[in-house]
Structure formats: structure tokens, C-alpha cells
Tab-separated table of C-alpha atoms in Angstrom:
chain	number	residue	atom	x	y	z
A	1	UNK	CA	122.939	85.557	111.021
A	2	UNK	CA	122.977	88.281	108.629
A	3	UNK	CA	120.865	91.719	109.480
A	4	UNK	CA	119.691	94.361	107.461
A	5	UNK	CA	120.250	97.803	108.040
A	6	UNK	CA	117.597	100.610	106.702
A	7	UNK	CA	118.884	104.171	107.376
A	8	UNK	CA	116.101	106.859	107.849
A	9	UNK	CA	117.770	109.281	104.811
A	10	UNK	CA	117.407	106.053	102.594
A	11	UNK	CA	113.490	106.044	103.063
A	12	UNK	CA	113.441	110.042	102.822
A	13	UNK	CA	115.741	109.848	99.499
A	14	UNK	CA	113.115	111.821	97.245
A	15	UNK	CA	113.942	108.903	94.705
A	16	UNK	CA	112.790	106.348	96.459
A	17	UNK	CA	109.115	108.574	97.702
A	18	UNK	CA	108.652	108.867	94.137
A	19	UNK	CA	108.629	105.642	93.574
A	20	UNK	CA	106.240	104.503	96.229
A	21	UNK	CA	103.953	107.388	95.311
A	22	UNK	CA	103.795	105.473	91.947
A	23	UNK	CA	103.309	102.544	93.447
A	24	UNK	CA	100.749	103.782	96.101
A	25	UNK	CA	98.240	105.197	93.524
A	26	UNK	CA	98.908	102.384	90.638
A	27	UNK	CA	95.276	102.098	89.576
A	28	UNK	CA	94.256	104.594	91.954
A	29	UNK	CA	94.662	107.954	90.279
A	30	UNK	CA	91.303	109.124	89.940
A	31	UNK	CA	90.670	108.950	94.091
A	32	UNK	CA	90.536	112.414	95.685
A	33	UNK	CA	93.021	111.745	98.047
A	34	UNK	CA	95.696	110.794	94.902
A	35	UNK	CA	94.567	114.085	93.111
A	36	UNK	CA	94.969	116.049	95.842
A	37	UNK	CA	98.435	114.664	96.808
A	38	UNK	CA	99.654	114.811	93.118
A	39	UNK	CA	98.205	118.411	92.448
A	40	UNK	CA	101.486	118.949	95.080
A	41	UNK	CA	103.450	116.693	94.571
A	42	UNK	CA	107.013	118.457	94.847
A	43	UNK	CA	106.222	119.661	98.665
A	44	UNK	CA	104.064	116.758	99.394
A	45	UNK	CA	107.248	114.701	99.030
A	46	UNK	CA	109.545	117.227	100.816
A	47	UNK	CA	107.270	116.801	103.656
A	48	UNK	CA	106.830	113.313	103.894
A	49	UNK	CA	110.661	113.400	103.337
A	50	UNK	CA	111.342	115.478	106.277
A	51	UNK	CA	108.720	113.833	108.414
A	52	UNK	CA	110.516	110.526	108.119
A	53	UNK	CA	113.714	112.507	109.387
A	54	UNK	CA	112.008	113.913	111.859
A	55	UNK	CA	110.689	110.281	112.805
A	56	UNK	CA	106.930	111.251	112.627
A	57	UNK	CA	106.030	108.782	110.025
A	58	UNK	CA	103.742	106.771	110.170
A	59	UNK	CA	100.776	109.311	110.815
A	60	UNK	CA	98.474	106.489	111.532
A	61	UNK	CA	95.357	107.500	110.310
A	62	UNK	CA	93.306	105.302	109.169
A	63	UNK	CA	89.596	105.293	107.586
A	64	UNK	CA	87.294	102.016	108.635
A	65	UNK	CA	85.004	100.076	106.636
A	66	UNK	CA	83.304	96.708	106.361
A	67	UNK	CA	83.607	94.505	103.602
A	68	UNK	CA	81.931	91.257	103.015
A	69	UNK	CA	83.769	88.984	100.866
A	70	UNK	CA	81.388	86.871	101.883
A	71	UNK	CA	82.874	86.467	105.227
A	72	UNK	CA	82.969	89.913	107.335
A	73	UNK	CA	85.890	92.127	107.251
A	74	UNK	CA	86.875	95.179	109.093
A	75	UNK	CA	89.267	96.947	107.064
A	76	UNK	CA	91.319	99.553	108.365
A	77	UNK	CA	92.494	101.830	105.474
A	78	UNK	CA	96.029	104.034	106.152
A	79	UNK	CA	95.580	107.785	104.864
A	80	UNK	CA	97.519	107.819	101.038
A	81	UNK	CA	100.604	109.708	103.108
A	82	UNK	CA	100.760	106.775	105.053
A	83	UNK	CA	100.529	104.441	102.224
A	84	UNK	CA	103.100	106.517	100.365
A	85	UNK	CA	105.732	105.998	103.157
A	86	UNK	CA	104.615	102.108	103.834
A	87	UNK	CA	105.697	101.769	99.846
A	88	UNK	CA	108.798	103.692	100.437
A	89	UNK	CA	110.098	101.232	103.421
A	90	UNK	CA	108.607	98.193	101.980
A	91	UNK	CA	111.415	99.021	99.035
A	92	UNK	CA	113.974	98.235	100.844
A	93	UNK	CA	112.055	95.780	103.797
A	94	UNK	CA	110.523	93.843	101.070
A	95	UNK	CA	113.486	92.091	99.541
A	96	UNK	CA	114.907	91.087	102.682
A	97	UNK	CA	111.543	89.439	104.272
A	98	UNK	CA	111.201	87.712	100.975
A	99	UNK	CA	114.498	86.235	100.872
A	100	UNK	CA	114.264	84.990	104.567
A	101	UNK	CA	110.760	83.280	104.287
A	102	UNK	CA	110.156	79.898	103.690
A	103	UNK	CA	109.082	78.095	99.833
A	104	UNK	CA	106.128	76.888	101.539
A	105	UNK	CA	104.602	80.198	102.470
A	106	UNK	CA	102.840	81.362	98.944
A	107	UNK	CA	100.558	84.594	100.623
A	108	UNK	CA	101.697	88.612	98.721
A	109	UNK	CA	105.010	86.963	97.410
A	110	UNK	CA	106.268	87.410	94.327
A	111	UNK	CA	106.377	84.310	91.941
A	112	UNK	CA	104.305	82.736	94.457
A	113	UNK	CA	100.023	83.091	95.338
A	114	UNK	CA	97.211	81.564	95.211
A	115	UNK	CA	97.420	78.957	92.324
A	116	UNK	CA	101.169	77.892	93.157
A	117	UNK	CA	99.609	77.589	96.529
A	118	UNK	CA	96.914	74.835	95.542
A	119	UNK	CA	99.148	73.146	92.454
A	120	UNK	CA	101.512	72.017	95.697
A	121	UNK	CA	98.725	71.021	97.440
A	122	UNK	CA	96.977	68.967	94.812
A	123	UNK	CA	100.515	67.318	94.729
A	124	UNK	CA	101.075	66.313	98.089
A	125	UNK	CA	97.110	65.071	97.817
A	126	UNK	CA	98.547	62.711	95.304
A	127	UNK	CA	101.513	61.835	97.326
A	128	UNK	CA	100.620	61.262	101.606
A	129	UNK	CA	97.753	59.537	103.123
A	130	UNK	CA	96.658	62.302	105.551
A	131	UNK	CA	96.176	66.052	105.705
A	132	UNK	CA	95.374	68.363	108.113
A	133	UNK	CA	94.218	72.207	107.873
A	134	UNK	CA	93.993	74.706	110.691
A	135	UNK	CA	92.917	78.372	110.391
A	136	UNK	CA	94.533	80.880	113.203
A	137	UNK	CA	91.568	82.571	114.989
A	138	UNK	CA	91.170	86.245	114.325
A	139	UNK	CA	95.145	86.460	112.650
A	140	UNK	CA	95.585	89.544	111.739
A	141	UNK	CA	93.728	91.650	115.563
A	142	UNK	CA	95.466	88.583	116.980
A	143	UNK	CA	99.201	89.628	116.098
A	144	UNK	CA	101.318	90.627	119.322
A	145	UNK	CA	102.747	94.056	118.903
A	146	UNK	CA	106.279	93.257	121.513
A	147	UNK	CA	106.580	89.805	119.600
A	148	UNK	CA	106.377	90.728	116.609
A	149	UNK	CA	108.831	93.499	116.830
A	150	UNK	CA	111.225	90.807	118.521
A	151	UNK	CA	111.047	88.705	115.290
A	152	UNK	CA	111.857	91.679	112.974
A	153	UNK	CA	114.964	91.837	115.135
A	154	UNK	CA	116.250	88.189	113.265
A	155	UNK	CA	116.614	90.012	110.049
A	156	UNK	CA	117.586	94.212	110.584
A	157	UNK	CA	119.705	96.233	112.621
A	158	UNK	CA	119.694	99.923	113.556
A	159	UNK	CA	117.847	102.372	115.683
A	160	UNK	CA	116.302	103.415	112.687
A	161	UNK	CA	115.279	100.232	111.288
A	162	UNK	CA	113.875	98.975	114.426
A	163	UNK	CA	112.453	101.956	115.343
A	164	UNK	CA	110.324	102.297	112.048
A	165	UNK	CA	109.000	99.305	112.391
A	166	UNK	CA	107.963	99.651	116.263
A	167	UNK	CA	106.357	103.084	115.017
A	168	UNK	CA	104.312	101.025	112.027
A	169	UNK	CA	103.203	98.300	114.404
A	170	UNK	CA	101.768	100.693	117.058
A	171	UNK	CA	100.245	103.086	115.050
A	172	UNK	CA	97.089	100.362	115.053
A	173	UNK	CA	95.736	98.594	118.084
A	174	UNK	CA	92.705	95.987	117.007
A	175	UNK	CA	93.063	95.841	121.455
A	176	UNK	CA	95.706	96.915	123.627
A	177	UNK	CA	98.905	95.842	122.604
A	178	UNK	CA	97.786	93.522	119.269
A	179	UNK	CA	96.580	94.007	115.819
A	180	UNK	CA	97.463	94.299	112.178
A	181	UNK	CA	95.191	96.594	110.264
A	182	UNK	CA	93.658	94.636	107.214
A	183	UNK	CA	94.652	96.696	104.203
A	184	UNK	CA	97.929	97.579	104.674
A	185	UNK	CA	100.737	96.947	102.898
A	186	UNK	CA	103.289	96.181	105.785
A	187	UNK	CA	100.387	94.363	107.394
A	188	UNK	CA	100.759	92.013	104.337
A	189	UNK	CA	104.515	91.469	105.083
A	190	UNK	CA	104.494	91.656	108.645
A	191	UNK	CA	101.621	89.001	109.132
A	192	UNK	CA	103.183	87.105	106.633
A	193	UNK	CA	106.880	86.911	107.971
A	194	UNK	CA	105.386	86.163	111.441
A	195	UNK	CA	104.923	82.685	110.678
A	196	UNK	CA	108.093	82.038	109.022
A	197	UNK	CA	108.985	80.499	112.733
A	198	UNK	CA	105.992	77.962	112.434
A	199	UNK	CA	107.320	77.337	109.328
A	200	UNK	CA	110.967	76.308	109.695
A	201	UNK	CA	109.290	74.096	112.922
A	202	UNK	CA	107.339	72.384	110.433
A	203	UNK	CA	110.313	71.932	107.578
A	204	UNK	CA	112.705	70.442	110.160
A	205	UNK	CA	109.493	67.949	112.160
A	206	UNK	CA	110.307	64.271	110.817
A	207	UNK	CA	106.570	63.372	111.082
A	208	UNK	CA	105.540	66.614	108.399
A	209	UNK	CA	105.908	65.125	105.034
A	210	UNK	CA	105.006	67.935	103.426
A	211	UNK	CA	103.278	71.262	104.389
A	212	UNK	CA	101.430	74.488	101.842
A	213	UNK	CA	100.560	77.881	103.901
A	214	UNK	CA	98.627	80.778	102.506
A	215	UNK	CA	98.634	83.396	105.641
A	216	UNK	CA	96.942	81.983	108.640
A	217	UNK	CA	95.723	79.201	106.589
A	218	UNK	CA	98.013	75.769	106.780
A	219	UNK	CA	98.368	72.571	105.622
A	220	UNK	CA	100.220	69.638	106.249
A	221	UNK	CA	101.027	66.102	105.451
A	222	UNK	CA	101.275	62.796	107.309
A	223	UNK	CA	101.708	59.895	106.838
A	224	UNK	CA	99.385	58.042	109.501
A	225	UNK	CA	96.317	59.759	111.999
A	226	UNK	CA	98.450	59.307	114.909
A	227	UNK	CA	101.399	61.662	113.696
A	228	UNK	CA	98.286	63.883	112.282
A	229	UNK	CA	97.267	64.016	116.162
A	230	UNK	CA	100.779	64.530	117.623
A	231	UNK	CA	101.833	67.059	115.483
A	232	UNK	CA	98.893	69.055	115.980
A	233	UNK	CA	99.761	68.978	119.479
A	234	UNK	CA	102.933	70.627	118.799
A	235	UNK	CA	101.999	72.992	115.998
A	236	UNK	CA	99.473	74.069	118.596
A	237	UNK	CA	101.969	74.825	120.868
A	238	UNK	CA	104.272	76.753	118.832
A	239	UNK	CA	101.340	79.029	117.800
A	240	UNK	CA	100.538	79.343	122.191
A	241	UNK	CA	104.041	80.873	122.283
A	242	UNK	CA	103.510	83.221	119.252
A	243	UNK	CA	100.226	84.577	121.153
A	244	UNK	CA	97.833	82.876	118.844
A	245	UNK	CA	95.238	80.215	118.782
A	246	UNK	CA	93.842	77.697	116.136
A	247	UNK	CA	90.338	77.857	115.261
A	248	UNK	CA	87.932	75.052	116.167
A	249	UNK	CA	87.638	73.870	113.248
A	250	UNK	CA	90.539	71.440	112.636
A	251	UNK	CA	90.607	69.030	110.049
A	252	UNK	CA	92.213	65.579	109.879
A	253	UNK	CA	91.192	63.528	106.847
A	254	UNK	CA	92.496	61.488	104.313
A	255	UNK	CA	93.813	63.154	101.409
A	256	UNK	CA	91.616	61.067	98.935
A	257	UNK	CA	88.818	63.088	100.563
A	258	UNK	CA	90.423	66.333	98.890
A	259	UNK	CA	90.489	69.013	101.035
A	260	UNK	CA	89.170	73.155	100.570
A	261	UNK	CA	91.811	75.907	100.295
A	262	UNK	CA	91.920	79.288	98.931
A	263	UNK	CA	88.534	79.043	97.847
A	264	UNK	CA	88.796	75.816	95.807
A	265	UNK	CA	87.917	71.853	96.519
A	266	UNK	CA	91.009	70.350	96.193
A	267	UNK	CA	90.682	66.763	95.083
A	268	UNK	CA	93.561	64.256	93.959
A	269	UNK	CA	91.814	64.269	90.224
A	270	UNK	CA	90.730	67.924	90.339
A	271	UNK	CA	89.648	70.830	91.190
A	272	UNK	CA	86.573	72.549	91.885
A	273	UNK	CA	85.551	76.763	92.758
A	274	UNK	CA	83.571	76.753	96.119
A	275	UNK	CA	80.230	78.207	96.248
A	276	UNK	CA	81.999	81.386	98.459
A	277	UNK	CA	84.734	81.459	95.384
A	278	UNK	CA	82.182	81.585	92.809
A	279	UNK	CA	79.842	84.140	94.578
A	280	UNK	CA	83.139	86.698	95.477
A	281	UNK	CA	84.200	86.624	91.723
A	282	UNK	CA	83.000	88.492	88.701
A	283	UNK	CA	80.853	86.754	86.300
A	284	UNK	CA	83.435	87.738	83.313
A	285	UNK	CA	86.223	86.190	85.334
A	286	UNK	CA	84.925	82.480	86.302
A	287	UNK	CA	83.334	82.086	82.617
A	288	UNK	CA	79.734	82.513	83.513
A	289	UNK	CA	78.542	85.767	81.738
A	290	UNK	CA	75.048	85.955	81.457
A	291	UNK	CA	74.423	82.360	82.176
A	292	UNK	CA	74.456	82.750	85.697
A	293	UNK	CA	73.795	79.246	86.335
A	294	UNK	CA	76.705	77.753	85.069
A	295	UNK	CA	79.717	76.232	86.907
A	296	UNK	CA	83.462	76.204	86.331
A	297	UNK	CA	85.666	73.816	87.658
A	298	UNK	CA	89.841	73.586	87.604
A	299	UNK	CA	91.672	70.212	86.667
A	300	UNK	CA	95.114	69.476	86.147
A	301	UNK	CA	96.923	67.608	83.189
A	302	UNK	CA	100.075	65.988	83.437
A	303	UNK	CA	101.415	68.136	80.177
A	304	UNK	CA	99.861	71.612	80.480
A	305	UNK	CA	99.633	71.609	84.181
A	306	UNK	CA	97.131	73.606	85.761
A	307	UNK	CA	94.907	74.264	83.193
A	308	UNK	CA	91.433	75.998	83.275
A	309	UNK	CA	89.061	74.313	81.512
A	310	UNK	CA	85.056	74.962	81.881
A	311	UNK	CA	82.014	72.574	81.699
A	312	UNK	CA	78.719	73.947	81.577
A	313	UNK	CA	75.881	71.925	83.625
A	314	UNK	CA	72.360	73.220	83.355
């Protein structure tokens, strides 16, 4: 098994804190906290430079707010020095998490997201008799700080390395000894690479034909209700020895039911925005404009694909 290592004067190279300072205010430039970091930039990045030496970083400060999306969110928001230095080791963490996760993970990858995510699920609609969803309850407060580290251990090496990462998992508690903080970058990554375990369980389990995860949302294929049942037993049980715990709300249906994921009703034929879907997004961007009562729906064709195409009902 091949490890990374991730030297400390590799995150302080001035080169590289430039470039997550570009990355950390992309589309962010008129905030206060951007201005007043760029107004200084030369010594702001000497400092966080030295403080990543120094092994200070991350500061861990982080500013709390609720969101509703519609569902209720507490968002914990690192400081922009924080975010600067998250970019800066996400440079070099990034590639190496994305190269070790599994195809069937499609959540903040590259090439991958949301509409990958339900064009392979529409597929294996078409293609096994029975699907099953679970949601993890509370994911991202949920995550265990010691196990998590452990995992990281799989793919880097190094006192520094390790060491970063210990100091950007603890610098959050949602409750003694667990928690992610929603809105962070290497919450993103961590959360995500978490479940690469569950994952490589499910790719190597004879009775999963097929399987589509977006986070701590999953999906999975079988090909009768009894191997639905059994290997929701086990998936259950890999999760109990990750710390974490599936939601009541299981599904087991058959897949010419459809199924709803990522904010879309998934059917064999089609696809549909949910009510949540179509209340979260703009107007401009589902095709409604002023006529709020409209409705946009998703279907596939065998030569284009997923295609978006819109029917008005009155």
C-alpha cells in the first residue's frame, strides 16, 4: 500500500499559499474579510507561512449560522486564514483522496456530482429489480475524530502529514470527540473519503449488483427482497463499526417504483425535480421565470443522454 507524504515547508511554500488564497476568495473578493487579507497580502502569507512551520495552523475559528435549504443546517464557517491554509493542504491532499476513492462515490469530485450521480442511478433502475436507500443520521456531527484519523493513516505518512490532519479534525467538536464542521473544505474530503471503506464492502458483496453514493446518501441494487434485507443487515453493521447509524427511514422497493435522490424522482422513464429541489433553486435556473407556477422535469434519451427538456403545465 502506497502512502503519501506532505512535508510542512511544502504547505508553507509561498507558491502554493498563493494559490489557495486564489482559490479561497474565487468569487469572494468583495467580503471584508478577503479585502482585508489582500490589502496585506505579502505578510499575511509570511505569517500563515510561518504559522504552518510553527504547527499552529489551523486557528480554528469559526463563525456559526443557520441555513435552511429547506432542511435546517448549522454551518460552521472557518475564519478566511483558515480557509486559506485548508486550500493550501487540500493541494496536495486532494489528488491523493481522489485517486484512492471509489467510481461509485460522485459527492465534491471532480468529473463526478450530482447529475453523473443520478444518470447511474436511472441506469441501474433500468437494469435490477430492487433498490434500497439509506441516509446516515446526523453525518457530518456524527464523524469520529480517533477513527477518522486512523483511516487517513491508509493513504499518508509523516509526522507532519498526520499531524495536520489530527490538528484539522480537532479544531471542531459538534460533541466531544466527533464532528465535521459543514462548510469546510477538508470537511468535504474528509467526510467524503470516510466512506470509501463502506464502499469497497459494497463493490466486493456478491449480493450488491450495483450501488450510487452521494455523501451519506446510498444506494444499492439487488436482485431479490431477501438479499435487499440481508445486506442491509451487513451494511448496517459496517456503518456500527465506523461510529455511525442509518436513519429510520430505509427504503426497500422495486426499482419500477423509481426512487428520490439528490433532489430528483428518479423513475426508469424519467426524471422529475422534487418539490424541496424546485423551492431551493432560483427561478432563472429551473426555467420558471415569472411563471412561478410552472414545472420542469428531466428525461433521458438514448442519443443525447441526459437532456433537460421543460413542459409547462398550468
Amino acid at each position: 500500500m502506497k502512502r503519501t507524504r506532505i512535508d510542512l515547508t511544502q504547505l508553507a511554500d509561498i507558491r502554493n499559499l498563493m494559490h489557495a488564497f486564489h482559490k479561497a476568495a474565487k468569487d469572494k473578493r468583495h467580503r471584508k474579510s478577503v479585502l482585508r487579507f489582500e490589502k496585506d497580502l505579502d505578510n499575511n502569507l509570511n505569517r500563515l507561512s510561518q504559522d504552518i512551520v510553527d504547527k499552529k495552523l489551523p486557528y480554528g475559528r469559526f463563525r456559526s449560522f443557520t441555513i435552511y435549504d429547506p432542511k435546517k443546517r448549522l454551518i460552521h464557517a472557518a475564519c478566511f486564514d483558515d480557509r486559506v491554509f485548508h486550500y493550501a493542504f487540500m493541494n496536495y491532499a486532494a489528488p491523493v483522496l481522489e485517486k484512492a476513492m471509489s467510481p461509485t462515490s460522485y459527492a465534491c469530485r471532480h468529473g463526478f456530482g450530482v447529475h453523473q450521480a443520478i444518470g447511474k442511478a436511472q441506469k441501474c433502475l433500468r437494469a435490477f429489480p430492487y433498490v434500497i436507500k439509506i441516509d446516515i443520521e446526523g453525518y457530518f456531527p456524527a464523524n469520529p475524530h480517533v477513527k477518522l484519523q486512523c483511516a487517513f493513516t491508509r493513504k499518508f505518512k509523516g509526522s507532519d502529514a498526520l499531524g495536520q490532519i489530527h490538528r484539522i479534525v480537532n479544531s471542531h467538536s459538534s460533541h466531544p470527540g466527533h464532528g465535521l464542521p459543514i462548510g469546510s473544505l477538508t470537511s468535504q474530503y474528509f467526510a467524503n473519503y470516510y466512506l470509501d471503506s463502506l464502499d469497497r464492502f459494497m463493490e466486493n458483496h456478491a449480493k450488491v449488483m450495483a450501488q450510487v453514493r452521494y455523501m451519506d446518501d446510498i444506494l444499492w441494487w439487488c436482485v431479490s427482497k431477501q438479499h435487499a434485507l440481508e445486506t442491509l443487515v451487513e451494511i448496517e453493521n459496517e456503518l456500527a463499526a465506523l461510529g455511525l447509524r442509518i436513519k429510520s427511514n430505509v427504503q426497500i422497493q422495486k426499482s419500477s417504483l423509481g426512487v428520490t435522490f439528490c433532489g430528483y424522482r428518479i423513475l426508469q422513464g424519467a426524471l422529475r425535480l422534487t418539490l424541496r429541489k424546485k423551492t431551493t433553486l432560483p427561478a432563472a435556473e429551473v426555467g420558471l421565470g415569472k411563471a412561478a407556477r410552472k414545472r420542469e422535469y428531466y428525461c433521458f434519451t438514448a442519443a443525447a443522454g441526459l437532456r433537460r427538456r421543460r413542459k409547462y403545465l398550468r
